[in-house]
mmCIF file with all atom_site columns, C-alpha atoms in Angstrom:
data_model
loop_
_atom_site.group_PDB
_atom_site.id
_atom_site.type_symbol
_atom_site.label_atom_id
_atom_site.label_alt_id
_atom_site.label_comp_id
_atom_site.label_asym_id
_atom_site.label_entity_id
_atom_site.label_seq_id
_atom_site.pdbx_PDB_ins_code
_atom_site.Cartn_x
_atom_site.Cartn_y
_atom_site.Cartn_z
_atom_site.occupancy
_atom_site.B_iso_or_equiv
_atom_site.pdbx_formal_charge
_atom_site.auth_seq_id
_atom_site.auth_comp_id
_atom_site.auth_asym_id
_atom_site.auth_atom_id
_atom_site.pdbx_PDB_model_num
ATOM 1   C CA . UNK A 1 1   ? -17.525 7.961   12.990  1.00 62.00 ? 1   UNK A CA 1
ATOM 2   C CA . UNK A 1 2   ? -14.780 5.467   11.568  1.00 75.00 ? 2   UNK A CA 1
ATOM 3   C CA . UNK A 1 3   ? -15.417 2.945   8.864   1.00 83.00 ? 3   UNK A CA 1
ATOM 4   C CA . UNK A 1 4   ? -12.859 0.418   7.541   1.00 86.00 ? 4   UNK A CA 1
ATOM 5   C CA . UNK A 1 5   ? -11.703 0.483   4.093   1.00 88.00 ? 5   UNK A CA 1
ATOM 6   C CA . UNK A 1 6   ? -9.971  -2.944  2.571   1.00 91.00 ? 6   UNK A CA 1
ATOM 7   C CA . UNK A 1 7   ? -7.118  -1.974  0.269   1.00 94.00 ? 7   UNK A CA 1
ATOM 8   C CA . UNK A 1 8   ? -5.320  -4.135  -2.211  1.00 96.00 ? 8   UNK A CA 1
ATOM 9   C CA . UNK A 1 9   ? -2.178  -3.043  -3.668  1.00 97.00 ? 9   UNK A CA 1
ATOM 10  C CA . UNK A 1 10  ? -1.205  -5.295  -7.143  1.00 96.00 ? 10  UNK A CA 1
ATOM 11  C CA . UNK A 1 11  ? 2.300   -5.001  -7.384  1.00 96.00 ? 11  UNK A CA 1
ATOM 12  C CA . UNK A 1 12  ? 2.814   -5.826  -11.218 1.00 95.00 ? 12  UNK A CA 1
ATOM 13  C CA . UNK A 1 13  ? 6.533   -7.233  -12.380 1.00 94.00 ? 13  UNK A CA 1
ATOM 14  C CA . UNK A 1 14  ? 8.468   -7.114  -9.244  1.00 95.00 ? 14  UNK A CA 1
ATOM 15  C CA . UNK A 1 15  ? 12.227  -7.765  -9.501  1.00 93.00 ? 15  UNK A CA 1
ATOM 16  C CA . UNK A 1 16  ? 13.300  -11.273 -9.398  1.00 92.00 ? 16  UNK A CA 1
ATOM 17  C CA . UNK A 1 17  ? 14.651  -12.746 -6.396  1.00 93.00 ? 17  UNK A CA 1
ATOM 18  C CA . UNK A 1 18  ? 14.046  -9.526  -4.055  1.00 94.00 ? 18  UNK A CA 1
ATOM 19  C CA . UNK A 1 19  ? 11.692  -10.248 -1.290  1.00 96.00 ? 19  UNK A CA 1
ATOM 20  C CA . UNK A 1 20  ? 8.259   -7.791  -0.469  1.00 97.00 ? 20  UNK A CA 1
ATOM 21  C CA . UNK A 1 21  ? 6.095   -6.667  2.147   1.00 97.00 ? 21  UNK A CA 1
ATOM 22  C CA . UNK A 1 22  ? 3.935   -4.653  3.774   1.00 98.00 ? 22  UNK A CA 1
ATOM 23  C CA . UNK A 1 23  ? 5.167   -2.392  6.215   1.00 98.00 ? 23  UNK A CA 1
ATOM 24  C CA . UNK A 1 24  ? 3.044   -2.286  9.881   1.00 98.00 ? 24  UNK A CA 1
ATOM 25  C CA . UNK A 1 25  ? 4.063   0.716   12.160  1.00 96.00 ? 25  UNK A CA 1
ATOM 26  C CA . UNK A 1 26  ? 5.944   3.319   12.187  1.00 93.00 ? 26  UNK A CA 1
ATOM 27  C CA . UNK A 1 27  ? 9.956   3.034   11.528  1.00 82.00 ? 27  UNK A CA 1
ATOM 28  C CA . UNK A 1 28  ? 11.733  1.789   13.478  1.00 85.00 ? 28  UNK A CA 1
ATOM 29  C CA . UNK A 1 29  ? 9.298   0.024   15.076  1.00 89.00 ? 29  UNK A CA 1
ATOM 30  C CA . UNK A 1 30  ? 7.904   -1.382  12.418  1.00 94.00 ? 30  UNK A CA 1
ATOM 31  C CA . UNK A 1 31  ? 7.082   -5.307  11.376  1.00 96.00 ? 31  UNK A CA 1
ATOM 32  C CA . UNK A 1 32  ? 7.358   -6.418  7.464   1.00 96.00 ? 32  UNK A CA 1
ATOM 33  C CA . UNK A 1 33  ? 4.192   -8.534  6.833   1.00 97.00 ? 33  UNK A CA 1
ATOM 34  C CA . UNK A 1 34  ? 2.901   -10.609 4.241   1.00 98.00 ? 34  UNK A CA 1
ATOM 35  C CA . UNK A 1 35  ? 6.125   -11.377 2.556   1.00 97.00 ? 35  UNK A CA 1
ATOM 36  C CA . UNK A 1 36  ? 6.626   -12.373 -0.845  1.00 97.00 ? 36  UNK A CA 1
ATOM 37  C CA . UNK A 1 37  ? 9.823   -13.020 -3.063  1.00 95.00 ? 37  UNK A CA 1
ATOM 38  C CA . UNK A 1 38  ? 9.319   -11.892 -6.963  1.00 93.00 ? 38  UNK A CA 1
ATOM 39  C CA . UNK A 1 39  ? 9.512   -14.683 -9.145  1.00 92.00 ? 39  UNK A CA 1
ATOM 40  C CA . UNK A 1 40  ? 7.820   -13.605 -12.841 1.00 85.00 ? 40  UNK A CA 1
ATOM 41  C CA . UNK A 1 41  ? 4.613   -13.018 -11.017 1.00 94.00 ? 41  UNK A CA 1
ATOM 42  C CA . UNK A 1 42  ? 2.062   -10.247 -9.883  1.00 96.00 ? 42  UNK A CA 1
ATOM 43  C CA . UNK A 1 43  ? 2.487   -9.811  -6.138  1.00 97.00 ? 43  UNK A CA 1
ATOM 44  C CA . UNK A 1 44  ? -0.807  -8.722  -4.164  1.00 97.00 ? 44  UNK A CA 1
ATOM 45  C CA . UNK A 1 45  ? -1.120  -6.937  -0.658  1.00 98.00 ? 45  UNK A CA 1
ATOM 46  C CA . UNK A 1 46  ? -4.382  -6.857  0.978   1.00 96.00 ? 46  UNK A CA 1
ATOM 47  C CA . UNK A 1 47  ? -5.304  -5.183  4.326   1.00 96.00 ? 47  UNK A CA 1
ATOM 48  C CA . UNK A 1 48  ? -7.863  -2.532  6.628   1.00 94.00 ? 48  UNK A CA 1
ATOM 49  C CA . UNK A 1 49  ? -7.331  0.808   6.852   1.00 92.00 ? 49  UNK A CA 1
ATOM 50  C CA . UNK A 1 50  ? -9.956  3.175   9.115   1.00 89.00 ? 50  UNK A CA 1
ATOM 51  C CA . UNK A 1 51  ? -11.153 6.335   7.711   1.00 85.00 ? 51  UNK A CA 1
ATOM 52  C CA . UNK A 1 52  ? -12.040 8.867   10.996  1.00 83.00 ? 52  UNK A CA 1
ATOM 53  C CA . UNK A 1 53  ? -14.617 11.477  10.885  1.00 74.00 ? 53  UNK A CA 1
ATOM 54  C CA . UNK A 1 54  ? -12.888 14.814  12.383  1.00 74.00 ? 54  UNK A CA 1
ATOM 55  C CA . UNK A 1 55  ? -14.062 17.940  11.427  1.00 73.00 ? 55  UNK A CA 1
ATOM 56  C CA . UNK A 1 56  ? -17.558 18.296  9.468   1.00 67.00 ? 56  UNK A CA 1
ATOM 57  C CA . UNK A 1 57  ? -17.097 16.138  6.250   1.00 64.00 ? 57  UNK A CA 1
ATOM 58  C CA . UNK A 1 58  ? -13.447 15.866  6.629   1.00 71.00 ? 58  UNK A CA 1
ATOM 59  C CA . UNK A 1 59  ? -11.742 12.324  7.331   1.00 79.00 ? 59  UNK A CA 1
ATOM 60  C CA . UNK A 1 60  ? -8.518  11.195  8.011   1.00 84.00 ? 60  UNK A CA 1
ATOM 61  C CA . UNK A 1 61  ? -6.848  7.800   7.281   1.00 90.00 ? 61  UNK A CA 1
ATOM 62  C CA . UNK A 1 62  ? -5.643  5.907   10.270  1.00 92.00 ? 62  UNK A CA 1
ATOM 63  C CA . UNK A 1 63  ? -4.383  2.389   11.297  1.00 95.00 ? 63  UNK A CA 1
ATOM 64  C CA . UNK A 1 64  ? -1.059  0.961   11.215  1.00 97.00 ? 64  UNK A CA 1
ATOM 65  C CA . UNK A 1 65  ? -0.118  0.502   7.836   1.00 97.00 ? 65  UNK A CA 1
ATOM 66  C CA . UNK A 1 66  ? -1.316  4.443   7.008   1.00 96.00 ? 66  UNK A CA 1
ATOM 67  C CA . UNK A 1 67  ? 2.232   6.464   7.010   1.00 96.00 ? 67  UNK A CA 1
ATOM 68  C CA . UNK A 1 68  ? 2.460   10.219  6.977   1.00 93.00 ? 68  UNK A CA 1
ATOM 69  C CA . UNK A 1 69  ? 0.092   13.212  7.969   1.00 90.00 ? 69  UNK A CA 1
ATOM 70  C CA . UNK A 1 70  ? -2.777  14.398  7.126   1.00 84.00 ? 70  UNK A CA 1
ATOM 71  C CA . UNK A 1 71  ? -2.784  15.327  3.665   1.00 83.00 ? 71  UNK A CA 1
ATOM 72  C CA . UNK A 1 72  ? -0.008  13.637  2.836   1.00 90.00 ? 72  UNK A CA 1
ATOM 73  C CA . UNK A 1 73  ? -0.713  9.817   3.780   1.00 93.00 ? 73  UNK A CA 1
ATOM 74  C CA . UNK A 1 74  ? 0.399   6.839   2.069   1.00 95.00 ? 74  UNK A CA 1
ATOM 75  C CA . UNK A 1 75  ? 1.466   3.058   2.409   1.00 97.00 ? 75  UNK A CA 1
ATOM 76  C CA . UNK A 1 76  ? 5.346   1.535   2.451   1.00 97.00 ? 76  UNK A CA 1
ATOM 77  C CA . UNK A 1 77  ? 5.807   -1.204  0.472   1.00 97.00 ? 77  UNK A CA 1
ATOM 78  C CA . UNK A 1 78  ? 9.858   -2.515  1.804   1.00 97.00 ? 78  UNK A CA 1
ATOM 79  C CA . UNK A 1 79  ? 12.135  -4.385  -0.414  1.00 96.00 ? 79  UNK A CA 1
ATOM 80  C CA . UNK A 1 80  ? 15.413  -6.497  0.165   1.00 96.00 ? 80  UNK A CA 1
ATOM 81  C CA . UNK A 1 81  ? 16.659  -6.323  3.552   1.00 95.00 ? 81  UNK A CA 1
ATOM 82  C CA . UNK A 1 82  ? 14.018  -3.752  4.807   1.00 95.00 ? 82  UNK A CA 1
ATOM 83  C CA . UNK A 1 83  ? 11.381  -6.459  3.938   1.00 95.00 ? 83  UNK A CA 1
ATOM 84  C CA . UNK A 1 84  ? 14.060  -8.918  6.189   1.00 95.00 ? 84  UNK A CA 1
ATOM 85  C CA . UNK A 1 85  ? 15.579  -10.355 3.211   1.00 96.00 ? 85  UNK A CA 1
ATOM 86  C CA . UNK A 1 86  ? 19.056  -11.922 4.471   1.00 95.00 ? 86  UNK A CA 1
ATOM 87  C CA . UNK A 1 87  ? 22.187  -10.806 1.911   1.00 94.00 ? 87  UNK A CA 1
ATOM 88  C CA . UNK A 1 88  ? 19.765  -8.678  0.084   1.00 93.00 ? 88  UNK A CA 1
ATOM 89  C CA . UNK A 1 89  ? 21.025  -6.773  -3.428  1.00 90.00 ? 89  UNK A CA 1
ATOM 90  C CA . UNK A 1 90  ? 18.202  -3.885  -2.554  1.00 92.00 ? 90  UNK A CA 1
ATOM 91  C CA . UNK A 1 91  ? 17.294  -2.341  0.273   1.00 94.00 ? 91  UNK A CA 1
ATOM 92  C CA . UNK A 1 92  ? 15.046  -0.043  0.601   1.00 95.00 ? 92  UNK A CA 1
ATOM 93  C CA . UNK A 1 93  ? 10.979  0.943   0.448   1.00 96.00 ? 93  UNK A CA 1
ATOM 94  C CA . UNK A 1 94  ? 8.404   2.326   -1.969  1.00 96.00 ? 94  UNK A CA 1
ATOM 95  C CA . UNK A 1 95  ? 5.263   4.838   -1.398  1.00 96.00 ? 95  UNK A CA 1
ATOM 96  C CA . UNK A 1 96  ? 2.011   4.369   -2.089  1.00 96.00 ? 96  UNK A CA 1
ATOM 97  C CA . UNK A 1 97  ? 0.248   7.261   -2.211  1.00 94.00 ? 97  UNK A CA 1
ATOM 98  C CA . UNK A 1 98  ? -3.387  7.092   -0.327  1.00 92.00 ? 98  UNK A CA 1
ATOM 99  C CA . UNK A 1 99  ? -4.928  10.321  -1.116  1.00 82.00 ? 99  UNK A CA 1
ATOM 100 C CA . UNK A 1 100 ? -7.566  10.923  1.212   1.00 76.00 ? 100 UNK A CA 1
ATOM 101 C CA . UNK A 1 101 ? -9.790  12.666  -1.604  1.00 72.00 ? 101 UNK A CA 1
ATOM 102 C CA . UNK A 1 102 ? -9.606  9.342   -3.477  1.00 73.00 ? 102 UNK A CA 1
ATOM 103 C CA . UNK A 1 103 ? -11.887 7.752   -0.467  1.00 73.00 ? 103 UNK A CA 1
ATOM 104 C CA . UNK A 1 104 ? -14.082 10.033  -0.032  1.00 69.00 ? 104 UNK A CA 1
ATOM 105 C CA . UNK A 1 105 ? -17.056 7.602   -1.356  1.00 63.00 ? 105 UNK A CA 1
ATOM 106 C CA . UNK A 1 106 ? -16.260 4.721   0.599   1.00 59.00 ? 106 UNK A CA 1
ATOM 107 C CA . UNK A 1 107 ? -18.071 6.758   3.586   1.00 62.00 ? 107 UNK A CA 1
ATOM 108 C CA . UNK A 1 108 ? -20.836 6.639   2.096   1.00 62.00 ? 108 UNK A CA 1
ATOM 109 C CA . UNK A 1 109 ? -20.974 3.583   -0.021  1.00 60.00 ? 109 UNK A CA 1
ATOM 110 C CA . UNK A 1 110 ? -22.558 0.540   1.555   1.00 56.00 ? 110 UNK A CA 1
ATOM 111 C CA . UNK A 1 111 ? -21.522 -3.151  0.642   1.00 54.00 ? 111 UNK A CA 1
ATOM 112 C CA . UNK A 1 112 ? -18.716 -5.332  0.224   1.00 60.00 ? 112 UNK A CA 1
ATOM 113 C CA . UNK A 1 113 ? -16.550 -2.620  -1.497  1.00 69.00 ? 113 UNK A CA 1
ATOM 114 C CA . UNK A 1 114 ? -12.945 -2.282  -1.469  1.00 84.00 ? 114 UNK A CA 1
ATOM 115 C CA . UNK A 1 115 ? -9.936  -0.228  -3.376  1.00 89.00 ? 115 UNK A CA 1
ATOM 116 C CA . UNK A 1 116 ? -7.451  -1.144  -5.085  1.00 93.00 ? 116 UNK A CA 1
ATOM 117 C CA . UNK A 1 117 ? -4.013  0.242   -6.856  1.00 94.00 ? 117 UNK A CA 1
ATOM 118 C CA . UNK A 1 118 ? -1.903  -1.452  -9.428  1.00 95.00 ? 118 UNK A CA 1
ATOM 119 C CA . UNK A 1 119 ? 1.884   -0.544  -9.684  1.00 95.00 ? 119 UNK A CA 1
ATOM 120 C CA . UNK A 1 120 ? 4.935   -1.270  -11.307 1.00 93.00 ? 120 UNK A CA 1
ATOM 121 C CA . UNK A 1 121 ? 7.114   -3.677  -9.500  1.00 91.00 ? 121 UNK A CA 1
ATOM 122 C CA . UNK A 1 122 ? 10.299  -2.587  -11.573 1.00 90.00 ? 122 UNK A CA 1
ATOM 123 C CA . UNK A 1 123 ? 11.943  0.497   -13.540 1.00 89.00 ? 123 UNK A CA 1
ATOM 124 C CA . UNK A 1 124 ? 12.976  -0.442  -17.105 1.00 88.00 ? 124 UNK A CA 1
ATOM 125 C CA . UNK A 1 125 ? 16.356  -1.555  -16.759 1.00 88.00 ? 125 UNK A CA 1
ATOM 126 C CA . UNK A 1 126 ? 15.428  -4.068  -14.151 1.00 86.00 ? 126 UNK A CA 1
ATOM 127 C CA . UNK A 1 127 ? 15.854  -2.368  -11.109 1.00 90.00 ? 127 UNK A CA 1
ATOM 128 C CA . UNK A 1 128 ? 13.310  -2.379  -8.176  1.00 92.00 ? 128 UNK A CA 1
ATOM 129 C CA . UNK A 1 129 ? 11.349  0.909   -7.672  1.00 91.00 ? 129 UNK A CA 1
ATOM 130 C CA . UNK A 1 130 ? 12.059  3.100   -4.822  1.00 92.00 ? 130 UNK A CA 1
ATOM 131 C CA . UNK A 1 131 ? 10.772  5.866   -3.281  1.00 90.00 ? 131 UNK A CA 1
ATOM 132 C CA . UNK A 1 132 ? 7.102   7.404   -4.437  1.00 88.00 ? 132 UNK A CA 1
ATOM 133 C CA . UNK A 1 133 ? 5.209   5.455   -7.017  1.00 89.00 ? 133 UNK A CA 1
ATOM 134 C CA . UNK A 1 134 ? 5.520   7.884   -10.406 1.00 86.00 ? 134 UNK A CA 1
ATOM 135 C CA . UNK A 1 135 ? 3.437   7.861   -12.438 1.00 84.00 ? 135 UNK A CA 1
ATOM 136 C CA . UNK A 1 136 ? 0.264   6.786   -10.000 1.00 88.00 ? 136 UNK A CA 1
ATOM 137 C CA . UNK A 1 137 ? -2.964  5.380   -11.616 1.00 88.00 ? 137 UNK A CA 1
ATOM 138 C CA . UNK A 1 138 ? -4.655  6.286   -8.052  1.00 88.00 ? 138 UNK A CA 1
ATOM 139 C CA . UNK A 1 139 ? -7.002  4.071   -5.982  1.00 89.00 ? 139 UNK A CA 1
ATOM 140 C CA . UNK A 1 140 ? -10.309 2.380   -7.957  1.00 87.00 ? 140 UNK A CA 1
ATOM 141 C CA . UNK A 1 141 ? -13.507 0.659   -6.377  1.00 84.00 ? 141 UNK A CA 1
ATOM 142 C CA . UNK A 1 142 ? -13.678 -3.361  -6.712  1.00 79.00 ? 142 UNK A CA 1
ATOM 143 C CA . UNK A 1 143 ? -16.405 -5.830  -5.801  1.00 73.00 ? 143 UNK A CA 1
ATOM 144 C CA . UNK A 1 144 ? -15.111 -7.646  -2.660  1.00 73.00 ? 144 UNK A CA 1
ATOM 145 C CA . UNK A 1 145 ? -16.016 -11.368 -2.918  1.00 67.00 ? 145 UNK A CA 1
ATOM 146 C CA . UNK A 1 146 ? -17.727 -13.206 -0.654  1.00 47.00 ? 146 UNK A CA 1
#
């Protein structure tokens, strides 16, 4: 059994003049989509991922913008010259955790449901953030609209 799970990631305050994205595949084979350059806004990343049946009630989190193993997955979110960013000051990407617990009900919800995250674009003295989202809100259900 697989179903699809549509995830939105609401990247709050990102740094100013450093370019976003999503990050599809595996490094270094990898493509930066849906690009965005911080500007005093909220930046948003929407897309599928596939939760797989394997073993009794156990799932796994697959597709290519899921990172990591089982367990352990999560979601890049590159910055600066990783997101293809030309001269960049930053380079570099940021995890989002996707804890497969979190998901569990999506299996067996039905409807237009979806998940979403919201995370800081920036540390306090400015700089982008890097490296595992801390502290993590986790993953809440949202009303997809039609």
């Amino acid at each position: 059994m697989s179903k699809k799970i549509s995830l939105r990631i609401m990247l709050q305050n990102p740094a100013d003049g450093t370019m976003y994205g999503l990050q599809k595949g595996k490094s270094p084979n990898y493509e930066t989509v849906q690009p965005q350059l911080g500007n005093g806004q909220d930046i948003t990343f929407d897309f599928v991922v596939h939760a797989k049946q394997t073993n009794g009630s156990a799932f796994s989190l697959t597709g290519p913008f899921v990172q990591g193993t089982p367990g352990n997955r999560f979601v890049y979110i590159n910055l600066g010259s990783y997101a293809g960013q030309p001269g960049a000051p930053w380079s570099g990407r940021m995890k989002v955790p996707l804890a497969e617990a979190d998901f569990q009900n999506a299996l067996s919800e039905g409807g237009a449901y979806g998940w979403s995250c919201t995370v800081s674009g920036r540390t306090v003295d400015g700089k982008p953030v890097f490296a595992t989202v801390k502290p993590f809100g986790g993953w809440t259900m949202r009303k997809l609209s039609d």
